[in-house]
PDB file of C-alpha atoms in Angstrom:
ATOM      1  CA  MET Q   1      12.605  -8.209  -7.913  1.00 57.00           C
ATOM      2  CA  TRP Q   2      12.005  -4.585  -8.820  1.00 66.00           C
ATOM      3  CA  ASP Q   3      15.152  -4.311 -10.959  1.00 78.00           C
ATOM      4  CA  TRP Q   4      13.345  -3.992 -14.284  1.00 83.00           C
ATOM      5  CA  ILE Q   5      11.075  -1.227 -12.916  1.00 83.00           C
ATOM      6  CA  VAL Q   6      14.093   0.508 -11.374  1.00 84.00           C
ATOM      7  CA  ASN Q   7      15.892   0.381 -14.729  1.00 85.00           C
ATOM      8  CA  ILE Q   8      12.886   1.878 -16.528  1.00 86.00           C
ATOM      9  CA  LEU Q   9      12.683   4.697 -13.990  1.00 84.00           C
ATOM     10  CA  PHE Q  10      16.443   5.157 -14.236  1.00 84.00           C
ATOM     11  CA  GLN Q  11      16.179   5.684 -18.003  1.00 87.00           C
ATOM     12  CA  ILE Q  12      13.280   8.126 -17.548  1.00 88.00           C
ATOM     13  CA  LEU Q  13      15.139  10.073 -14.863  1.00 86.00           C
ATOM     14  CA  LYS Q  14      18.257  10.135 -17.051  1.00 86.00           C
ATOM     15  CA  ILE Q  15      16.280  11.725 -19.898  1.00 91.00           C
ATOM     16  CA  ILE Q  16      14.659  14.249 -17.550  1.00 92.00           C
ATOM     17  CA  GLN Q  17      17.986  15.174 -15.996  1.00 87.00           C
ATOM     18  CA  SER Q  18      19.450  15.867 -19.454  1.00 87.00           C
ATOM     19  CA  PHE Q  19      17.270  18.993 -19.766  1.00 89.00           C
ATOM     20  CA  ALA Q  20      16.207  19.735 -16.160  1.00 87.00           C
ATOM     21  CA  VAL Q  21      19.835  19.899 -14.903  1.00 83.00           C
ATOM     22  CA  ASP Q  22      18.783  20.145 -11.213  1.00 88.00           C
ATOM     23  CA  TRP Q  23      18.172  16.783  -9.541  1.00 87.00           C
ATOM     24  CA  GLY Q  24      15.376  18.031  -7.299  1.00 90.00           C
ATOM     25  CA  LEU Q  25      13.553  19.411 -10.334  1.00 92.00           C
ATOM     26  CA  SER Q  26      14.066  16.086 -12.137  1.00 90.00           C
ATOM     27  CA  ILE Q  27      12.390  14.261  -9.244  1.00 89.00           C
ATOM     28  CA  ILE Q  28       9.477  16.720  -9.291  1.00 92.00           C
ATOM     29  CA  ILE Q  29       9.018  16.220 -13.055  1.00 93.00           C
ATOM     30  CA  LEU Q  30       9.103  12.454 -12.470  1.00 89.00           C
ATOM     31  CA  VAL Q  31       6.323  12.838  -9.881  1.00 88.00           C
ATOM     32  CA  ILE Q  32       4.217  14.817 -12.370  1.00 91.00           C
ATOM     33  CA  ILE Q  33       4.660  12.139 -15.057  1.00 89.00           C
ATOM     34  CA  VAL Q  34       3.688   9.302 -12.691  1.00 84.00           C
ATOM     35  CA  ARG Q  35       0.713  11.228 -11.309  1.00 86.00           C
ATOM     36  CA  LEU Q  36      -0.594  12.150 -14.764  1.00 88.00           C
ATOM     37  CA  LEU Q  37      -0.400   8.521 -15.862  1.00 85.00           C
ATOM     38  CA  LEU Q  38      -2.306   7.402 -12.759  1.00 82.00           C
ATOM     39  CA  THR Q  39      -4.947  10.175 -12.838  1.00 81.00           C
ATOM     40  CA  PRO Q  40      -7.545   8.273 -14.952  1.00 82.00           C
ATOM     41  CA  LEU Q  41      -7.253   5.286 -12.625  1.00 78.00           C
ATOM     42  CA  MET Q  42      -7.501   7.498  -9.538  1.00 76.00           C
ATOM     43  CA  LEU Q  43     -10.684   9.122 -10.864  1.00 75.00           C
ATOM     44  CA  LYS Q  44     -12.170   5.696 -11.573  1.00 74.00           C
ATOM     45  CA  SER Q  45     -11.228   4.646  -8.052  1.00 71.00           C
ATOM     46  CA  SER Q  46     -12.939   7.764  -6.641  1.00 68.00           C
ATOM     47  CA  LYS Q  47     -16.156   6.855  -8.464  1.00 69.00           C
ATOM     48  CA  SER Q  48     -15.906   3.330  -7.083  1.00 69.00           C
ATOM     49  CA  THR Q  49     -15.440   4.705  -3.556  1.00 67.00           C
ATOM     50  CA  ALA Q  50     -18.465   6.989  -3.957  1.00 67.00           C
ATOM     51  CA  ARG Q  51     -20.650   4.113  -5.152  1.00 68.00           C
ATOM     52  CA  MET Q  52     -19.491   2.013  -2.210  1.00 69.00           C
ATOM     53  CA  GLN Q  53     -20.544   4.745   0.223  1.00 67.00           C
ATOM     54  CA  VAL Q  54     -24.039   4.874  -1.310  1.00 67.00           C
ATOM     55  CA  LEU Q  55     -24.377   1.071  -1.355  1.00 69.00           C
ATOM     56  CA  GLN Q  56     -23.015   0.617   2.176  1.00 69.00           C
ATOM     57  CA  PRO Q  57     -26.431   0.690   3.957  1.00 69.00           C
ATOM     58  CA  LYS Q  58     -27.739  -2.031   1.602  1.00 73.00           C
ATOM     59  CA  LEU Q  59     -24.646  -4.149   2.223  1.00 72.00           C
ATOM     60  CA  GLN Q  60     -25.063  -3.765   5.989  1.00 74.00           C
ATOM     61  CA  GLU Q  61     -28.683  -4.924   5.679  1.00 77.00           C
ATOM     62  CA  LEU Q  62     -27.542  -8.063   3.863  1.00 74.00           C
ATOM     63  CA  GLN Q  63     -24.838  -8.732   6.458  1.00 73.00           C
ATOM     64  CA  GLU Q  64     -27.319  -8.396   9.316  1.00 78.00           C
ATOM     65  CA  ARG Q  65     -30.049 -10.417   7.570  1.00 79.00           C
ATOM     66  CA  TYR Q  66     -27.768 -13.400   6.901  1.00 76.00           C
ATOM     67  CA  ALA Q  67     -25.467 -13.026   9.904  1.00 76.00           C
ATOM     68  CA  ASP Q  68     -26.190 -16.630  10.971  1.00 80.00           C
ATOM     69  CA  ASP Q  69     -25.571 -18.061   7.499  1.00 77.00           C
ATOM     70  CA  PRO Q  70     -22.115 -16.981   6.212  1.00 78.00           C
ATOM     71  CA  GLN Q  71     -22.431 -18.993   3.003  1.00 82.00           C
ATOM     72  CA  ARG Q  72     -25.799 -17.448   2.099  1.00 80.00           C
ATOM     73  CA  GLN Q  73     -24.458 -14.030   3.109  1.00 78.00           C
ATOM     74  CA  ALA Q  74     -21.506 -14.384   0.712  1.00 79.00           C
ATOM     75  CA  GLU Q  75     -23.820 -15.523  -2.097  1.00 80.00           C
ATOM     76  CA  GLU Q  76     -26.242 -12.622  -1.580  1.00 76.00           C
ATOM     77  CA  MET Q  77     -23.434 -10.067  -1.408  1.00 76.00           C
ATOM     78  CA  GLN Q  78     -21.875 -11.449  -4.587  1.00 78.00           C
ATOM     79  CA  LYS Q  79     -25.284 -11.261  -6.253  1.00 79.00           C
ATOM     80  CA  PHE Q  80     -25.674  -7.669  -5.020  1.00 73.00           C
ATOM     81  CA  TYR Q  81     -22.258  -6.704  -6.447  1.00 72.00           C
ATOM     82  CA  SER Q  82     -23.139  -8.344  -9.765  1.00 73.00           C
ATOM     83  CA  GLU Q  83     -26.561  -6.668 -10.038  1.00 68.00           C
ATOM     84  CA  ASN Q  84     -25.059  -3.263  -9.273  1.00 65.00           C
ATOM     85  CA  LYS Q  85     -21.997  -3.833 -11.487  1.00 63.00           C
ATOM     86  CA  PHE Q  86     -19.706  -3.011  -8.603  1.00 63.00           C
ATOM     87  CA  ASN Q  87     -16.171  -4.234  -7.952  1.00 63.00           C
ATOM     88  CA  PRO Q  88     -15.451  -4.037  -4.178  1.00 59.00           C
ATOM     89  CA  PHE Q  89     -11.695  -4.070  -4.892  1.00 58.00           C
ATOM     90  CA  GLY Q  90     -11.831  -1.278  -7.504  1.00 57.00           C
ATOM     91  CA  SER Q  91     -10.793   1.429  -5.045  1.00 55.00           C
ATOM     92  CA  CYS Q  92      -7.684  -0.591  -4.070  1.00 61.00           C
ATOM     93  CA  LEU Q  93      -6.379  -0.940  -7.612  1.00 61.00           C
ATOM     94  CA  PRO Q  94      -4.471   2.393  -7.819  1.00 62.00           C
ATOM     95  CA  LEU Q  95      -2.657   1.601  -4.566  1.00 64.00           C
ATOM     96  CA  LEU Q  96      -1.746  -1.909  -5.754  1.00 69.00           C
ATOM     97  CA  ILE Q  97      -0.385  -0.509  -9.023  1.00 68.00           C
ATOM     98  CA  GLN Q  98       1.589   2.193  -7.235  1.00 69.00           C
ATOM     99  CA  MET Q  99       3.270  -0.165  -4.762  1.00 74.00           C
ATOM    100  CA  PRO Q 100       5.901  -1.582  -7.178  1.00 78.00           C
ATOM    101  CA  ILE Q 101       6.505   1.942  -8.533  1.00 74.00           C
ATOM    102  CA  LEU Q 102       7.031   3.281  -5.018  1.00 72.00           C
ATOM    103  CA  PHE Q 103       9.431   0.482  -4.060  1.00 79.00           C
ATOM    104  CA  ALA Q 104      11.378   0.980  -7.276  1.00 81.00           C
ATOM    105  CA  LEU Q 105      11.537   4.743  -6.746  1.00 76.00           C
ATOM    106  CA  PHE Q 106      12.773   4.247  -3.202  1.00 78.00           C
ATOM    107  CA  THR Q 107      15.525   1.930  -4.478  1.00 83.00           C
ATOM    108  CA  LEU Q 108      16.519   4.360  -7.215  1.00 81.00           C
ATOM    109  CA  LEU Q 109      16.481   7.509  -5.085  1.00 76.00           C
ATOM    110  CA  ASN Q 110      18.200   5.790  -2.189  1.00 76.00           C
ATOM    111  CA  ASN Q 111      21.037   4.646  -4.462  1.00 79.00           C
ATOM    112  CA  LEU Q 112      21.448   7.527  -6.908  1.00 75.00           C
ATOM    113  CA  PRO Q 113      25.302   7.480  -6.747  1.00 76.00           C
ATOM    114  CA  GLN Q 114      25.299   3.882  -8.043  1.00 79.00           C
ATOM    115  CA  TYR Q 115      23.340   4.982 -11.110  1.00 78.00           C
ATOM    116  CA  PHE Q 116      24.821   8.474 -11.594  1.00 77.00           C
ATOM    117  CA  SER Q 117      28.416   8.620 -10.372  1.00 72.00           C
ATOM    118  CA  GLY Q 118      30.186  11.904  -9.753  1.00 65.00           C
ATOM    119  CA  GLU Q 119      26.994  13.981  -9.584  1.00 71.00           C
ATOM    120  CA  ASN Q 120      25.991  16.627  -7.031  1.00 76.00           C
ATOM    121  CA  PHE Q 121      22.529  15.586  -5.891  1.00 84.00           C
ATOM    122  CA  SER Q 122      20.931  18.807  -4.657  1.00 88.00           C
ATOM    123  CA  PHE Q 123      17.674  20.738  -5.065  1.00 90.00           C
ATOM    124  CA  TYR Q 124      18.629  24.329  -5.949  1.00 88.00           C
ATOM    125  CA  GLY Q 125      20.405  24.684  -2.609  1.00 84.00           C
ATOM    126  CA  ILE Q 126      17.101  24.233  -0.746  1.00 90.00           C
ATOM    127  CA  LEU Q 127      18.082  20.653  -0.012  1.00 91.00           C
ATOM    128  CA  PRO Q 128      21.882  20.690  -0.470  1.00 90.00           C
ATOM    129  CA  ASP Q 129      22.193  16.901  -0.505  1.00 88.00           C
ATOM    130  CA  LEU Q 130      19.289  14.694  -1.607  1.00 88.00           C
ATOM    131  CA  GLN Q 131      21.080  11.661  -0.166  1.00 84.00           C
ATOM    132  CA  ALA Q 132      21.197  13.155   3.342  1.00 88.00           C
ATOM    133  CA  SER Q 133      18.484  12.559   5.951  1.00 88.00           C
ATOM    134  CA  ALA Q 134      17.105  14.417   8.955  1.00 91.00           C
ATOM    135  CA  ALA Q 135      18.741  11.839  11.211  1.00 91.00           C
ATOM    136  CA  GLY Q 136      22.115  12.301   9.528  1.00 89.00           C
ATOM    137  CA  THR Q 137      22.126  16.122   9.590  1.00 92.00           C
ATOM    138  CA  ILE Q 138      20.684  16.834  13.045  1.00 91.00           C
ATOM    139  CA  GLY Q 139      24.125  16.329  14.574  1.00 89.00           C
ATOM    140  CA  GLN Q 140      25.416  19.325  12.542  1.00 90.00           C
ATOM    141  CA  GLY Q 141      23.052  21.700  14.308  1.00 89.00           C
ATOM    142  CA  PHE Q 142      19.563  23.038  13.673  1.00 89.00           C
ATOM    143  CA  GLY Q 143      20.600  25.323  10.791  1.00 89.00           C
ATOM    144  CA  PRO Q 144      21.985  22.643   8.449  1.00 90.00           C
ATOM    145  CA  ALA Q 145      19.253  20.197   9.517  1.00 92.00           C
ATOM    146  CA  ALA Q 146      16.340  22.674   9.123  1.00 93.00           C
ATOM    147  CA  PRO Q 147      15.557  21.959   5.425  1.00 93.00           C
ATOM    148  CA  TYR Q 148      15.526  18.226   6.087  1.00 94.00           C
ATOM    149  CA  LEU Q 149      13.333  18.630   9.193  1.00 94.00           C
ATOM    150  CA  ILE Q 150      10.864  20.737   7.162  1.00 94.00           C
ATOM    151  CA  ALA Q 151      10.779  18.082   4.433  1.00 93.00           C
ATOM    152  CA  LEU Q 152      10.151  15.471   7.158  1.00 93.00           C
ATOM    153  CA  ALA Q 153       7.332  17.541   8.705  1.00 93.00           C
ATOM    154  CA  LEU Q 154       5.710  17.929   5.285  1.00 92.00           C
ATOM    155  CA  PHE Q 155       6.060  14.175   4.835  1.00 88.00           C
ATOM    156  CA  ALA Q 156       3.771  13.665   7.858  1.00 89.00           C
ATOM    157  CA  VAL Q 157       1.398  16.610   7.318  1.00 90.00           C
ATOM    158  CA  LEU Q 158       0.789  15.803   3.657  1.00 87.00           C
ATOM    159  CA  THR Q 159      -0.006  12.223   4.673  1.00 83.00           C
ATOM    160  CA  LEU Q 160      -2.508  13.483   7.251  1.00 84.00           C
ATOM    161  CA  ILE Q 161      -4.423  16.002   5.102  1.00 83.00           C
ATOM    162  CA  PRO Q 162      -5.714  13.638   2.353  1.00 77.00           C
ATOM    163  CA  GLN Q 163      -6.960  11.152   4.950  1.00 76.00           C
ATOM    164  CA  LEU Q 164      -8.749  13.839   6.961  1.00 77.00           C
ATOM    165  CA  TRP Q 165     -10.263  15.216   3.760  1.00 72.00           C
ATOM    166  CA  MET Q 166     -11.568  11.783   2.731  1.00 68.00           C
ATOM    167  CA  SER Q 167     -13.118  11.304   6.188  1.00 68.00           C
ATOM    168  CA  ARG Q 168     -15.511  14.143   5.297  1.00 67.00           C
ATOM    169  CA  ASN Q 169     -17.280  11.698   2.996  1.00 59.00           C
ATOM    170  CA  GLN Q 170     -17.893   9.285   5.866  1.00 62.00           C
ATOM    171  CA  THR Q 171     -20.243   9.485   8.833  1.00 62.00           C
ATOM    172  CA  GLY Q 172     -20.363   8.256  12.407  1.00 62.00           C
ATOM    173  CA  GLN Q 173     -17.928   5.599  13.527  1.00 67.00           C
ATOM    174  CA  GLN Q 174     -16.328   5.290  10.076  1.00 66.00           C
ATOM    175  CA  ALA Q 175     -15.380   8.986  10.052  1.00 70.00           C
ATOM    176  CA  SER Q 176     -13.905   8.755  13.566  1.00 77.00           C
ATOM    177  CA  SER Q 177     -11.936   5.633  12.653  1.00 77.00           C
ATOM    178  CA  MET Q 178     -10.537   7.286   9.512  1.00 74.00           C
ATOM    179  CA  ARG Q 179      -9.436  10.377  11.444  1.00 80.00           C
ATOM    180  CA  MET Q 180      -7.750   8.275  14.116  1.00 84.00           C
ATOM    181  CA  MET Q 181      -6.024   6.178  11.464  1.00 83.00           C
ATOM    182  CA  ALA Q 182      -4.871   9.374   9.721  1.00 80.00           C
ATOM    183  CA  VAL Q 183      -3.195  10.636  12.908  1.00 86.00           C
ATOM    184  CA  VAL Q 184      -1.530   7.258  13.507  1.00 87.00           C
ATOM    185  CA  MET Q 185      -0.274   7.210   9.901  1.00 85.00           C
ATOM    186  CA  ALA Q 186       1.144  10.743  10.230  1.00 87.00           C
ATOM    187  CA  VAL Q 187       3.090   9.745  13.359  1.00 90.00           C
ATOM    188  CA  MET Q 188       4.367   6.626  11.571  1.00 89.00           C
ATOM    189  CA  MET Q 189       5.519   8.790   8.649  1.00 87.00           C
ATOM    190  CA  LEU Q 190       7.614  10.890  11.048  1.00 90.00           C
ATOM    191  CA  TRP Q 191       9.240   7.746  12.379  1.00 91.00           C
ATOM    192  CA  ILE Q 192       9.781   6.197   8.916  1.00 88.00           C
ATOM    193  CA  GLY Q 193      10.921   9.453   7.296  1.00 89.00           C
ATOM    194  CA  TRP Q 194      13.501  10.237  10.000  1.00 91.00           C
ATOM    195  CA  GLY Q 195      16.137   8.120   8.277  1.00 88.00           C
ATOM    196  CA  LEU Q 196      14.973   8.443   4.661  1.00 86.00           C
ATOM    197  CA  PRO Q 197      17.107  10.297   2.080  1.00 87.00           C
ATOM    198  CA  ALA Q 198      15.869  13.796   1.269  1.00 89.00           C
ATOM    199  CA  GLY Q 199      15.290  12.738  -2.365  1.00 87.00           C
ATOM    200  CA  VAL Q 200      12.713  10.195  -1.208  1.00 86.00           C
ATOM    201  CA  LEU Q 201      11.034  12.769   1.054  1.00 90.00           C
ATOM    202  CA  LEU Q 202      10.949  15.249  -1.828  1.00 91.00           C
ATOM    203  CA  TYR Q 203       9.243  12.717  -4.074  1.00 89.00           C
ATOM    204  CA  TYR Q 204       6.588  11.858  -1.476  1.00 87.00           C
ATOM    205  CA  ASP Q 205       6.040  15.489  -0.488  1.00 91.00           C
ATOM    206  CA  VAL Q 206       5.405  16.584  -4.076  1.00 92.00           C
ATOM    207  CA  SER Q 207       3.295  13.496  -4.790  1.00 87.00           C
ATOM    208  CA  SER Q 208       1.176  14.075  -1.661  1.00 85.00           C
ATOM    209  CA  ALA Q 209       0.803  17.780  -2.473  1.00 89.00           C
ATOM    210  CA  TRP Q 210      -0.453  16.760  -5.919  1.00 87.00           C
ATOM    211  CA  GLN Q 211      -2.957  14.407  -4.244  1.00 81.00           C
ATOM    212  CA  VAL Q 212      -4.221  17.185  -1.942  1.00 81.00           C
ATOM    213  CA  ALA Q 213      -4.697  19.566  -4.893  1.00 83.00           C
ATOM    214  CA  GLN Q 214      -6.399  16.810  -6.872  1.00 79.00           C
ATOM    215  CA  GLN Q 215      -8.779  16.128  -3.989  1.00 74.00           C
ATOM    216  CA  LEU Q 216      -9.636  19.815  -3.605  1.00 76.00           C
ATOM    217  CA  PHE Q 217     -10.279  20.578  -7.259  1.00 73.00           C
ATOM    218  CA  VAL Q 218     -11.109  17.270  -8.949  1.00 70.00           C
ATOM    219  CA  THR Q 219     -11.684  14.197  -6.770  1.00 65.00           C
ATOM    220  CA  GLN Q 220     -14.319  15.702  -4.483  1.00 64.00           C
ATOM    221  CA  LYS Q 221     -16.402  16.843  -7.467  1.00 67.00           C
ATOM    222  CA  VAL Q 222     -16.096  13.400  -9.033  1.00 63.00           C
ATOM    223  CA  ILE Q 223     -17.217  11.765  -5.775  1.00 63.00           C
ATOM    224  CA  GLU Q 224     -20.191  14.115  -5.367  1.00 66.00           C
ATOM    225  CA  LYS Q 225     -21.308  13.535  -8.964  1.00 65.00           C
ATOM    226  CA  ALA Q 226     -20.892   9.749  -8.674  1.00 60.00           C
ATOM    227  CA  LYS Q 227     -22.839   9.729  -5.401  1.00 59.00           C
ATOM    228  CA  ALA Q 228     -25.689  11.724  -6.941  1.00 67.00           C
ATOM    229  CA  GLU Q 229     -25.835   9.376  -9.949  1.00 63.00           C
ATOM    230  CA  GLU Q 230     -25.787   6.265  -7.775  1.00 61.00           C
ATOM    231  CA  GLU Q 231     -28.453   7.629  -5.408  1.00 64.00           C
ATOM    232  CA  GLU Q 232     -30.675   8.441  -8.407  1.00 69.00           C
ATOM    233  CA  ARG Q 233     -30.125   4.951  -9.796  1.00 63.00           C
ATOM    234  CA  MET Q 234     -30.997   3.359  -6.449  1.00 64.00           C
ATOM    235  CA  LYS Q 235     -34.179   5.443  -6.242  1.00 68.00           C
ATOM    236  CA  ASN Q 236     -35.255   4.279  -9.694  1.00 67.00           C
ATOM    237  CA  ALA Q 237     -34.329   0.651  -9.091  1.00 60.00           C
ATOM    238  CA  PRO Q 238     -37.479  -0.243  -7.051  1.00 52.00           C
ATOM    239  CA  ILE Q 239     -39.631   1.440  -9.709  1.00 43.00           C
ATOM    240  CA  GLU Q 240     -38.053  -0.711 -12.426  1.00 41.00           C
ATOM    241  CA  VAL Q 241     -38.674  -3.844 -10.335  1.00 40.00           C
ATOM    242  CA  ASN Q 242     -42.329  -2.934  -9.783  1.00 42.00           C
ATOM    243  CA  VAL Q 243     -42.819  -2.293 -13.502  1.00 38.00           C
ATOM    244  CA  VAL Q 244     -41.431  -5.744 -14.300  1.00 38.00           C
ATOM    245  CA  ARG Q 245     -43.712  -7.335 -11.703  1.00 39.00           C
ATOM    246  CA  ARG Q 246     -46.806  -5.546 -13.103  1.00 44.00           C
ATOM    247  CA  GLU Q 247     -45.879  -6.641 -16.619  1.00 43.00           C
ATOM    248  CA  ARG Q 248     -45.627 -10.234 -15.463  1.00 41.00           C
ATOM    249  CA  LYS Q 249     -49.046 -10.059 -13.782  1.00 46.00           C
ATOM    250  CA  GLN Q 250     -50.624  -8.553 -16.879  1.00 48.00           C
ATOM    251  CA  ARG Q 251     -49.380 -11.305 -19.163  1.00 45.00           C
ATOM    252  CA  PRO Q 252     -52.159 -13.788 -20.079  1.00 49.00           C
ATOM    253  CA  HIS Q 253     -51.700 -17.155 -18.459  1.00 47.00           C
ATOM    254  CA  LYS Q 254     -51.443 -20.080 -20.832  1.00 46.00           C
ATOM    255  CA  LYS Q 255     -54.181 -22.641 -20.459  1.00 46.00           C
ATOM    256  CA  LYS Q 256     -53.039 -26.127 -19.757  1.00 41.00           C
TER     257      LYS Q 256
END
């Protein structure tokens, strides 16, 4: 199903490898390319998330007001989204787009010898074999397994940090739920990553590190700016409504 995406990534990786020489470096360059292409969409998603956080109290009011009438509740919420020009699924779009890329990358990195025969898949000696896993090297002793265990630990930690950072933008029960979910996800990453090839771990580690840096230096500023703009718009909205109502009252009534 993902064959055509895998083939595209294969061609890209082949071009990168022609000048990068080292396979680990080629994977890192591939991460940078994918992340740069997705950056505009990620920033748009961040703005959508920020707007959702500002609009959340209004949405909760609608849900409570029409709790006994699901059909009316759905209609009012749809009307609210339309009036505020908000797409509730906008923040999910980057993840949905990345899913086929991630599956294709996993297939490619997990089967590198089938695409590039006779190659030595290493990362400058740091990870001697990008096809090996923590599970497969632990039997050789701690020394040989250490690089793979570090890559595995980073796999979990770099999954945890972005989620904890995003929970700072939430309050109350939502923040607690996000932090708990982040811990659960980190533990799951340890379990999933135990048998993954080092090349896959390297890709995710670099990609997650990019996400952390992006959150620190770009995303958070975008969210804060979007929140401020949305809060200002919401403050002005009642004023605009009142002005329209006054204008209607001031219009001369037509005599029958």
